[in-house]
Amino acid sequence: MPELPEVETTRRGISPRIKHKTIENVTIRHRQLRWPIPANLKAKCKGQIIKDVSRRGKYLLIKLDTGTIIMHLGMSGSLRVIDCNIPPEKHDHIDIVLNTDKCLRLRDPRRFGAVLFTTGDPLEHKLLKHLGPEPLEKDFNATYLFNKSRKRNLAVKLFIMDSKVVVGVGNIYASESLFKAGIHPKKAAGKITKEQYASLARAIKSVLKAAIKSGGTTLRDFTSSDGSPGYFSQSLKVYGRKGEPCSKCGKTITHSVIGQRATYYCTHCQK
DNA sequence: CAAAGGTCCTGCTCGC
DNA sequence: TGCGAGCAGGACCTTT
């Protein structure tokens, strides 16, 4: 479910509703996510004021007085701010209870997500320290991609999905961006020209921006923090469109598996 | 039974 | 022979 636009949509949804609020309690129903929820999380959070809600890649950073909650939504996670008296459902693993009769509730059926805590600089945390640039920042550009990709022989789709290269480009938007840039997803990253990378960097930025603007992509059950769906799925040009006509040339959209992930592209438009 | 939006970790191969 | 970099595959889990 969540790629960068979905995480950003979530951040924007929850931030105004939890910022400056005090955490009264933390209810953990299922500790075992990708990693166990830290045993001391409740003690670390109780009584703390939420100072800020930011994002690095797909990690959400909830800054408290003395430390930061690091959250990742994994493959199926979602966050909502709801009334505490709404009974939790099967996959509602943790409630961060606020002093407003509301709580921040994490639902994650597949439990690939994470809830961690750090007292240090979260950007120096093991999981965040080696992340590549943010795709919407200026340091993510043709020169960066070109230099970073020299002597890399893997498929360009896998290259741009590598969080050490750039954060936030997941399986859907990788296919969409490569289509927009006219680059074949299996082409070796190291054989792509600087001009093509200029086009790809622009495509990634514009696809992600457009997706954020429309509230993310809804596939299956993604809803933003207020329960409304994202509408970007209507704008997807190739993802999930195997067998349909290409919107540029009319030839049939191809599906194949790259690095164990579904990939969609047009063999006529993408070389 | 296969596949679904993520990504860390392990272990192998290759080249210096 | 040793070491680091790059890369493929496995692992985690539930639902449709």
mmCIF file of C-alpha atoms (C1' of nucleotides) in Angstrom:
data_model
loop_
_atom_site.group_PDB
_atom_site.id
_atom_site.type_symbol
_atom_site.label_atom_id
_atom_site.label_comp_id
_atom_site.label_asym_id
_atom_site.label_seq_id
_atom_site.Cartn_x
_atom_site.Cartn_y
_atom_site.Cartn_z
ATOM 1 C CA MET A 1 0.000 0.000 0.000
ATOM 2 C CA PRO A 2 2.224 2.813 1.071
ATOM 3 C CA GLU A 3 4.766 4.342 -1.181
ATOM 4 C CA LEU A 4 6.066 7.846 -0.572
ATOM 5 C CA PRO A 5 2.861 9.639 -1.665
ATOM 6 C CA GLU A 6 0.746 7.482 0.627
ATOM 7 C CA VAL A 7 3.100 8.060 3.554
ATOM 8 C CA GLU A 8 3.134 11.800 2.876
ATOM 9 C CA THR A 9 -0.661 11.812 2.605
ATOM 10 C CA THR A 10 -0.801 10.024 5.949
ATOM 11 C CA ARG A 11 1.641 12.478 7.500
ATOM 12 C CA ARG A 12 -0.384 15.465 6.351
ATOM 13 C CA GLY A 13 -3.556 13.844 7.601
ATOM 14 C CA ILE A 14 -2.402 12.984 11.102
ATOM 15 C CA SER A 15 -0.032 15.865 11.804
ATOM 16 C CA PRO A 16 -2.566 18.625 12.572
ATOM 17 C CA ARG A 17 -4.602 16.231 14.677
ATOM 18 C CA ILE A 18 -1.797 14.984 16.920
ATOM 19 C CA LYS A 19 0.733 17.814 16.968
ATOM 20 C CA HIS A 20 1.064 19.604 20.338
ATOM 21 C CA LYS A 21 -1.081 16.926 21.988
ATOM 22 C CA THR A 22 0.070 14.970 25.016
ATOM 23 C CA ILE A 23 0.414 11.193 24.919
ATOM 24 C CA GLU A 24 -1.588 9.774 27.815
ATOM 25 C CA ASN A 25 -1.034 6.122 27.161
ATOM 26 C CA VAL A 26 0.147 3.539 24.663
ATOM 27 C CA THR A 27 -1.829 0.339 24.113
ATOM 28 C CA ILE A 28 0.007 -2.477 22.404
ATOM 29 C CA ARG A 29 -2.040 -5.462 21.283
ATOM 30 C CA HIS A 30 0.497 -7.166 19.045
ATOM 31 C CA ARG A 31 4.196 -6.484 19.602
ATOM 32 C CA GLN A 32 5.548 -8.534 16.744
ATOM 33 C CA LEU A 33 5.796 -6.338 13.681
ATOM 34 C CA ARG A 34 8.841 -6.451 11.402
ATOM 35 C CA TRP A 35 10.757 -6.014 14.603
ATOM 36 C CA PRO A 36 9.233 -6.206 18.092
ATOM 37 C CA ILE A 37 7.786 -2.964 19.390
ATOM 38 C CA PRO A 38 10.280 -1.876 22.105
ATOM 39 C CA ALA A 39 9.316 -2.948 25.603
ATOM 40 C CA ASN A 40 9.938 0.544 26.961
ATOM 41 C CA LEU A 41 7.866 2.392 24.344
ATOM 42 C CA LYS A 42 4.997 3.126 26.713
ATOM 43 C CA ALA A 43 7.303 4.452 29.402
ATOM 44 C CA LYS A 44 9.173 6.568 26.866
ATOM 45 C CA CYS A 45 5.991 8.098 25.426
ATOM 46 C CA LYS A 46 3.718 8.587 28.400
ATOM 47 C CA GLY A 47 3.298 12.235 29.335
ATOM 48 C CA GLN A 48 5.312 13.438 26.338
ATOM 49 C CA ILE A 49 4.109 16.179 24.011
ATOM 50 C CA ILE A 50 4.166 15.556 20.256
ATOM 51 C CA LYS A 51 6.381 18.293 18.879
ATOM 52 C CA ASP A 52 6.376 17.483 15.183
ATOM 53 C CA VAL A 53 5.491 14.867 12.574
ATOM 54 C CA SER A 54 7.970 14.579 9.727
ATOM 55 C CA ARG A 55 8.988 12.065 7.095
ATOM 56 C CA ARG A 56 12.251 10.633 5.787
ATOM 57 C CA GLY A 57 11.661 8.358 2.828
ATOM 58 C CA LYS A 58 8.793 6.142 3.896
ATOM 59 C CA TYR A 59 9.609 6.470 7.587
ATOM 60 C CA LEU A 60 7.354 8.678 9.693
ATOM 61 C CA LEU A 61 9.085 10.511 12.521
ATOM 62 C CA ILE A 62 6.976 11.560 15.474
ATOM 63 C CA LYS A 63 9.120 13.891 17.544
ATOM 64 C CA LEU A 64 8.454 14.001 21.270
ATOM 65 C CA ASP A 65 10.038 16.045 24.063
ATOM 66 C CA THR A 66 12.657 13.390 24.724
ATOM 67 C CA GLY A 67 13.021 11.197 21.672
ATOM 68 C CA THR A 68 11.326 10.209 18.446
ATOM 69 C CA ILE A 69 8.906 7.465 17.471
ATOM 70 C CA ILE A 70 10.011 5.979 14.140
ATOM 71 C CA MET A 71 7.195 4.340 12.197
ATOM 72 C CA HIS A 72 7.090 2.444 8.927
ATOM 73 C CA LEU A 73 3.859 1.263 7.328
ATOM 74 C CA GLY A 74 5.477 -1.657 5.507
ATOM 75 C CA MET A 75 3.319 -3.205 2.828
ATOM 76 C CA SER A 76 -0.123 -2.975 4.397
ATOM 77 C CA GLY A 77 0.008 -0.442 7.215
ATOM 78 C CA SER A 78 -2.302 2.504 7.756
ATOM 79 C CA LEU A 79 -2.662 5.127 10.470
ATOM 80 C CA ARG A 80 -5.809 6.868 11.566
ATOM 81 C CA VAL A 81 -6.724 9.343 14.291
ATOM 82 C CA ILE A 82 -9.973 8.088 15.765
ATOM 83 C CA ASP A 83 -12.066 8.071 18.940
ATOM 84 C CA CYS A 84 -10.581 5.824 21.588
ATOM 85 C CA ASN A 85 -13.906 4.178 22.264
ATOM 86 C CA ILE A 86 -14.115 2.715 18.760
ATOM 87 C CA PRO A 87 -13.306 -0.943 19.349
ATOM 88 C CA PRO A 88 -10.075 -2.129 17.749
ATOM 89 C CA GLU A 89 -10.274 -4.662 14.954
ATOM 90 C CA LYS A 90 -8.184 -7.706 14.342
ATOM 91 C CA HIS A 91 -5.125 -6.012 12.860
ATOM 92 C CA ASP A 92 -5.143 -2.824 14.948
ATOM 93 C CA HIS A 93 -1.847 -3.438 16.728
ATOM 94 C CA ILE A 94 -1.114 -0.251 18.608
ATOM 95 C CA ASP A 95 -2.936 2.840 19.899
ATOM 96 C CA ILE A 96 -1.106 5.985 20.898
ATOM 97 C CA VAL A 97 -3.697 7.533 23.173
ATOM 98 C CA LEU A 98 -3.860 11.329 23.281
ATOM 99 C CA ASN A 99 -5.293 13.758 25.818
ATOM 100 C CA THR A 100 -8.151 14.525 23.437
ATOM 101 C CA ASP A 101 -10.199 11.310 23.613
ATOM 102 C CA LYS A 102 -8.534 10.433 20.315
ATOM 103 C CA CYS A 103 -5.831 7.963 19.553
ATOM 104 C CA LEU A 104 -3.411 7.339 16.712
ATOM 105 C CA ARG A 105 -4.182 3.766 15.668
ATOM 106 C CA LEU A 106 -1.907 1.601 13.522
ATOM 107 C CA ARG A 107 -3.499 -1.140 11.463
ATOM 108 C CA ASP A 108 -1.170 -3.525 9.621
ATOM 109 C CA PRO A 109 -2.478 -6.931 8.516
ATOM 110 C CA ARG A 110 0.795 -8.211 7.097
ATOM 111 C CA ARG A 111 2.890 -6.797 9.946
ATOM 112 C CA PHE A 112 5.792 -5.752 7.730
ATOM 113 C CA GLY A 113 5.656 -2.329 9.333
ATOM 114 C CA ALA A 114 7.616 -1.089 12.325
ATOM 115 C CA VAL A 115 7.276 1.057 15.429
ATOM 116 C CA LEU A 116 10.596 1.971 17.001
ATOM 117 C CA PHE A 117 11.879 4.607 19.390
ATOM 118 C CA THR A 118 15.118 6.519 19.548
ATOM 119 C CA THR A 119 16.406 9.104 21.958
ATOM 120 C CA GLY A 120 19.117 10.222 19.558
ATOM 121 C CA ASP A 121 18.966 11.991 16.209
ATOM 122 C CA PRO A 122 16.551 9.823 14.207
ATOM 123 C CA LEU A 123 18.414 10.581 10.986
ATOM 124 C CA GLU A 124 21.418 8.856 12.515
ATOM 125 C CA HIS A 125 19.391 5.765 13.340
ATOM 126 C CA LYS A 126 20.699 2.602 11.742
ATOM 127 C CA LEU A 127 17.682 2.335 9.431
ATOM 128 C CA LEU A 128 17.796 5.938 8.221
ATOM 129 C CA LYS A 129 21.479 6.720 8.204
ATOM 130 C CA HIS A 130 22.297 5.262 4.803
ATOM 131 C CA LEU A 131 19.210 6.388 2.919
ATOM 132 C CA GLY A 132 19.661 8.148 -0.410
ATOM 133 C CA PRO A 133 18.292 11.613 -1.227
ATOM 134 C CA GLU A 134 14.633 12.590 -1.146
ATOM 135 C CA PRO A 135 13.280 12.404 -4.712
ATOM 136 C CA LEU A 136 11.604 15.811 -4.501
ATOM 137 C CA GLU A 137 14.772 17.601 -3.374
ATOM 138 C CA LYS A 138 17.194 19.328 -5.738
ATOM 139 C CA ASP A 139 20.097 17.004 -5.015
ATOM 140 C CA PHE A 140 18.153 14.237 -6.711
ATOM 141 C CA ASN A 141 18.869 14.925 -10.378
ATOM 142 C CA ALA A 142 20.434 13.627 -13.595
ATOM 143 C CA THR A 143 24.021 14.155 -12.480
ATOM 144 C CA TYR A 144 23.432 12.285 -9.240
ATOM 145 C CA LEU A 145 21.717 9.315 -10.913
ATOM 146 C CA PHE A 146 24.262 9.143 -13.710
ATOM 147 C CA ASN A 147 27.272 9.176 -11.389
ATOM 148 C CA LYS A 148 25.686 6.768 -8.932
ATOM 149 C CA SER A 149 24.827 4.243 -11.643
ATOM 150 C CA ARG A 150 28.184 3.883 -13.365
ATOM 151 C CA LYS A 151 29.357 0.263 -13.334
ATOM 152 C CA ARG A 152 25.977 -0.856 -12.010
ATOM 153 C CA ASN A 153 24.681 -3.757 -14.034
ATOM 154 C CA LEU A 154 21.288 -4.289 -12.437
ATOM 155 C CA ALA A 155 17.973 -3.368 -14.036
ATOM 156 C CA VAL A 156 17.228 0.347 -13.791
ATOM 157 C CA LYS A 157 13.906 -0.412 -12.129
ATOM 158 C CA LEU A 158 15.697 -2.127 -9.250
ATOM 159 C CA PHE A 159 18.257 0.676 -9.172
ATOM 160 C CA ILE A 160 15.640 3.390 -8.575
ATOM 161 C CA MET A 161 13.828 1.206 -6.046
ATOM 162 C CA ASP A 162 17.014 0.901 -3.966
ATOM 163 C CA SER A 163 16.608 3.155 -0.920
ATOM 164 C CA LYS A 164 20.347 3.778 -0.850
ATOM 165 C CA VAL A 165 19.992 5.349 -4.303
ATOM 166 C CA VAL A 166 16.802 7.313 -3.706
ATOM 167 C CA VAL A 167 14.050 6.917 -1.134
ATOM 168 C CA GLY A 168 10.358 6.538 -1.696
ATOM 169 C CA VAL A 169 10.193 5.036 -5.184
ATOM 170 C CA GLY A 170 8.224 1.824 -4.740
ATOM 171 C CA ASN A 171 6.923 -0.753 -7.147
ATOM 172 C CA ILE A 172 3.992 1.233 -8.550
ATOM 173 C CA TYR A 173 5.758 4.529 -9.109
ATOM 174 C CA ALA A 174 8.900 2.855 -10.456
ATOM 175 C CA SER A 175 6.866 1.419 -13.332
ATOM 176 C CA GLU A 176 4.985 4.678 -13.823
ATOM 177 C CA SER A 177 8.132 6.831 -13.836
ATOM 178 C CA LEU A 178 9.984 4.600 -16.300
ATOM 179 C CA PHE A 179 7.004 4.701 -18.632
ATOM 180 C CA LYS A 180 6.871 8.468 -18.454
ATOM 181 C CA ALA A 181 10.614 8.693 -19.149
ATOM 182 C CA GLY A 182 10.424 6.167 -22.002
ATOM 183 C CA ILE A 183 13.029 3.860 -20.444
ATOM 184 C CA HIS A 184 12.804 0.070 -20.483
ATOM 185 C CA PRO A 185 12.712 -1.211 -16.883
ATOM 186 C CA LYS A 186 15.166 -4.036 -17.572
ATOM 187 C CA LYS A 187 17.849 -1.821 -19.072
ATOM 188 C CA ALA A 188 21.081 -1.938 -17.073
ATOM 189 C CA ALA A 189 21.365 1.127 -14.839
ATOM 190 C CA GLY A 190 24.962 1.679 -15.916
ATOM 191 C CA LYS A 191 24.074 1.866 -19.618
ATOM 192 C CA ILE A 192 21.612 4.694 -19.325
ATOM 193 C CA THR A 193 22.705 8.104 -20.604
ATOM 194 C CA LYS A 194 22.749 11.311 -18.629
ATOM 195 C CA GLU A 195 19.995 12.672 -20.864
ATOM 196 C CA GLN A 196 17.813 9.666 -20.077
ATOM 197 C CA TYR A 197 18.487 10.125 -16.370
ATOM 198 C CA ALA A 198 17.473 13.765 -16.668
ATOM 199 C CA SER A 199 14.191 12.579 -18.090
ATOM 200 C CA LEU A 200 13.846 9.891 -15.408
ATOM 201 C CA ALA A 201 14.546 12.276 -12.521
ATOM 202 C CA ARG A 202 11.915 14.660 -13.889
ATOM 203 C CA ALA A 203 9.456 11.802 -14.344
ATOM 204 C CA ILE A 204 9.922 10.526 -10.789
ATOM 205 C CA LYS A 205 9.404 14.006 -9.372
ATOM 206 C CA SER A 206 6.293 14.714 -11.414
ATOM 207 C CA VAL A 207 4.697 11.315 -10.816
ATOM 208 C CA LEU A 208 5.256 11.515 -7.058
ATOM 209 C CA LYS A 209 4.031 15.115 -6.876
ATOM 210 C CA ALA A 210 0.892 14.294 -8.817
ATOM 211 C CA ALA A 211 0.226 11.268 -6.609
ATOM 212 C CA ILE A 212 0.622 13.337 -3.432
ATOM 213 C CA LYS A 213 -1.698 15.951 -4.859
ATOM 214 C CA SER A 214 -4.447 13.423 -5.423
ATOM 215 C CA GLY A 215 -4.020 11.791 -2.016
ATOM 216 C CA GLY A 216 -2.057 8.713 -2.994
ATOM 217 C CA THR A 217 -2.969 5.564 -4.858
ATOM 218 C CA THR A 218 -5.762 3.340 -3.681
ATOM 219 C CA LEU A 219 -5.229 -0.326 -4.403
ATOM 220 C CA ARG A 220 -7.132 -2.758 -2.264
ATOM 221 C CA ASP A 221 -7.789 -0.921 0.971
ATOM 222 C CA PHE A 222 -5.596 2.155 1.277
ATOM 223 C CA THR A 223 -7.361 5.030 2.929
ATOM 224 C CA SER A 224 -5.837 8.190 4.262
ATOM 225 C CA SER A 225 -5.969 9.139 7.911
ATOM 226 C CA ASP A 226 -9.512 10.471 7.709
ATOM 227 C CA GLY A 227 -10.722 7.345 5.965
ATOM 228 C CA SER A 228 -11.033 8.835 2.488
ATOM 229 C CA PRO A 229 -9.443 6.958 -0.414
ATOM 230 C CA GLY A 230 -6.635 8.198 -2.648
ATOM 231 C CA TYR A 231 -7.521 8.768 -6.244
ATOM 232 C CA PHE A 232 -4.216 8.372 -8.052
ATOM 233 C CA SER A 233 -5.037 4.823 -9.153
ATOM 234 C CA GLN A 234 -7.185 6.417 -11.829
ATOM 235 C CA SER A 235 -4.063 8.137 -13.184
ATOM 236 C CA LEU A 236 -1.840 5.065 -13.421
ATOM 237 C CA LYS A 237 -0.671 4.649 -17.007
ATOM 238 C CA VAL A 238 0.844 1.173 -16.904
ATOM 239 C CA TYR A 239 0.715 -0.327 -13.400
ATOM 240 C CA GLY A 240 -1.896 -3.087 -13.277
ATOM 241 C CA ARG A 241 -2.788 -2.532 -16.926
ATOM 242 C CA LYS A 242 -1.453 -5.729 -18.478
ATOM 243 C CA GLY A 243 -3.127 -6.330 -21.825
ATOM 244 C CA GLU A 244 -4.610 -2.854 -22.044
ATOM 245 C CA PRO A 245 -3.613 -0.438 -24.819
ATOM 246 C CA CYS A 246 -0.733 1.949 -24.126
ATOM 247 C CA SER A 247 -2.025 5.485 -23.644
ATOM 248 C CA LYS A 248 0.731 6.850 -25.912
ATOM 249 C CA CYS A 249 0.942 4.385 -28.809
ATOM 250 C CA GLY A 250 -1.951 1.984 -28.425
ATOM 251 C CA LYS A 251 0.196 -1.148 -28.335
ATOM 252 C CA THR A 252 -0.459 -3.671 -25.576
ATOM 253 C CA ILE A 253 1.003 -3.089 -22.106
ATOM 254 C CA THR A 254 3.414 -5.863 -21.098
ATOM 255 C CA HIS A 255 3.780 -7.455 -17.680
ATOM 256 C CA SER A 256 6.857 -9.262 -16.448
ATOM 257 C CA VAL A 257 8.613 -9.967 -13.192
ATOM 258 C CA ILE A 258 11.816 -8.109 -12.290
ATOM 259 C CA GLY A 259 13.458 -8.907 -8.985
ATOM 260 C CA GLN A 260 10.375 -10.859 -7.926
ATOM 261 C CA ARG A 261 8.136 -7.811 -8.374
ATOM 262 C CA ALA A 262 5.421 -7.231 -10.941
ATOM 263 C CA THR A 263 6.515 -4.762 -13.612
ATOM 264 C CA TYR A 264 4.415 -3.094 -16.307
ATOM 265 C CA TYR A 265 5.690 -1.320 -19.407
ATOM 266 C CA CYS A 266 5.203 -0.649 -23.093
ATOM 267 C CA THR A 267 7.793 -2.369 -25.292
ATOM 268 C CA HIS A 268 7.165 0.171 -28.045
ATOM 269 C CA CYS A 269 7.510 3.346 -25.986
ATOM 270 C CA GLN A 270 10.221 2.163 -23.570
ATOM 271 C CA LYS A 271 13.666 1.324 -24.928
ATOM 272 C "C1'" DC B 1 -1.756 -21.911 -5.263
ATOM 273 C "C1'" DA B 2 -0.111 -17.326 -6.479
ATOM 274 C "C1'" DA B 3 0.315 -12.642 -5.669
ATOM 275 C "C1'" DA B 4 -0.124 -8.228 -3.121
ATOM 276 C "C1'" DG B 5 2.088 -1.561 -2.290
ATOM 277 C "C1'" DG B 6 8.561 -2.976 1.445
ATOM 278 C "C1'" DT B 7 13.150 -3.643 2.559
ATOM 279 C "C1'" DC B 8 16.482 -5.714 5.591
ATOM 280 C "C1'" DC B 9 19.710 -9.438 5.846
ATOM 281 C "C1'" DT B 10 22.583 -13.286 4.292
ATOM 282 C "C1'" DG B 11 25.604 -15.384 1.431
ATOM 283 C "C1'" DC B 12 27.520 -15.891 -3.113
ATOM 284 C "C1'" DT B 13 30.548 -14.249 -7.021
ATOM 285 C "C1'" DC B 14 33.681 -11.268 -9.055
ATOM 286 C "C1'" DG B 15 37.649 -8.284 -9.550
ATOM 287 C "C1'" DC B 16 41.513 -6.019 -7.654
ATOM 288 C "C1'" DT C 1 44.498 -15.253 -0.101
ATOM 289 C "C1'" DG C 2 41.744 -11.455 1.459
ATOM 290 C "C1'" DC C 3 38.488 -7.833 1.042
ATOM 291 C "C1'" DG C 4 34.832 -4.927 -0.572
ATOM 292 C "C1'" DA C 5 31.149 -4.132 -3.833
ATOM 293 C "C1'" DG C 6 27.423 -5.700 -6.251
ATOM 294 C "C1'" DC C 7 23.709 -8.627 -6.633
ATOM 295 C "C1'" DA C 8 20.082 -12.438 -6.146
ATOM 296 C "C1'" DG C 9 17.202 -14.589 -3.182
ATOM 297 C "C1'" DG C 10 15.055 -15.428 1.308
ATOM 298 C "C1'" DA C 11 12.809 -13.784 5.105
ATOM 299 C "C1'" DC C 12 9.003 -11.581 7.631
ATOM 300 C "C1'" DC C 13 2.988 -12.073 7.455
ATOM 301 C "C1'" DT C 14 -2.095 -12.178 6.152
ATOM 302 C "C1'" DT C 15 -5.651 -11.791 2.851
ATOM 303 C "C1'" DT C 16 -7.862 -12.378 -1.621
#
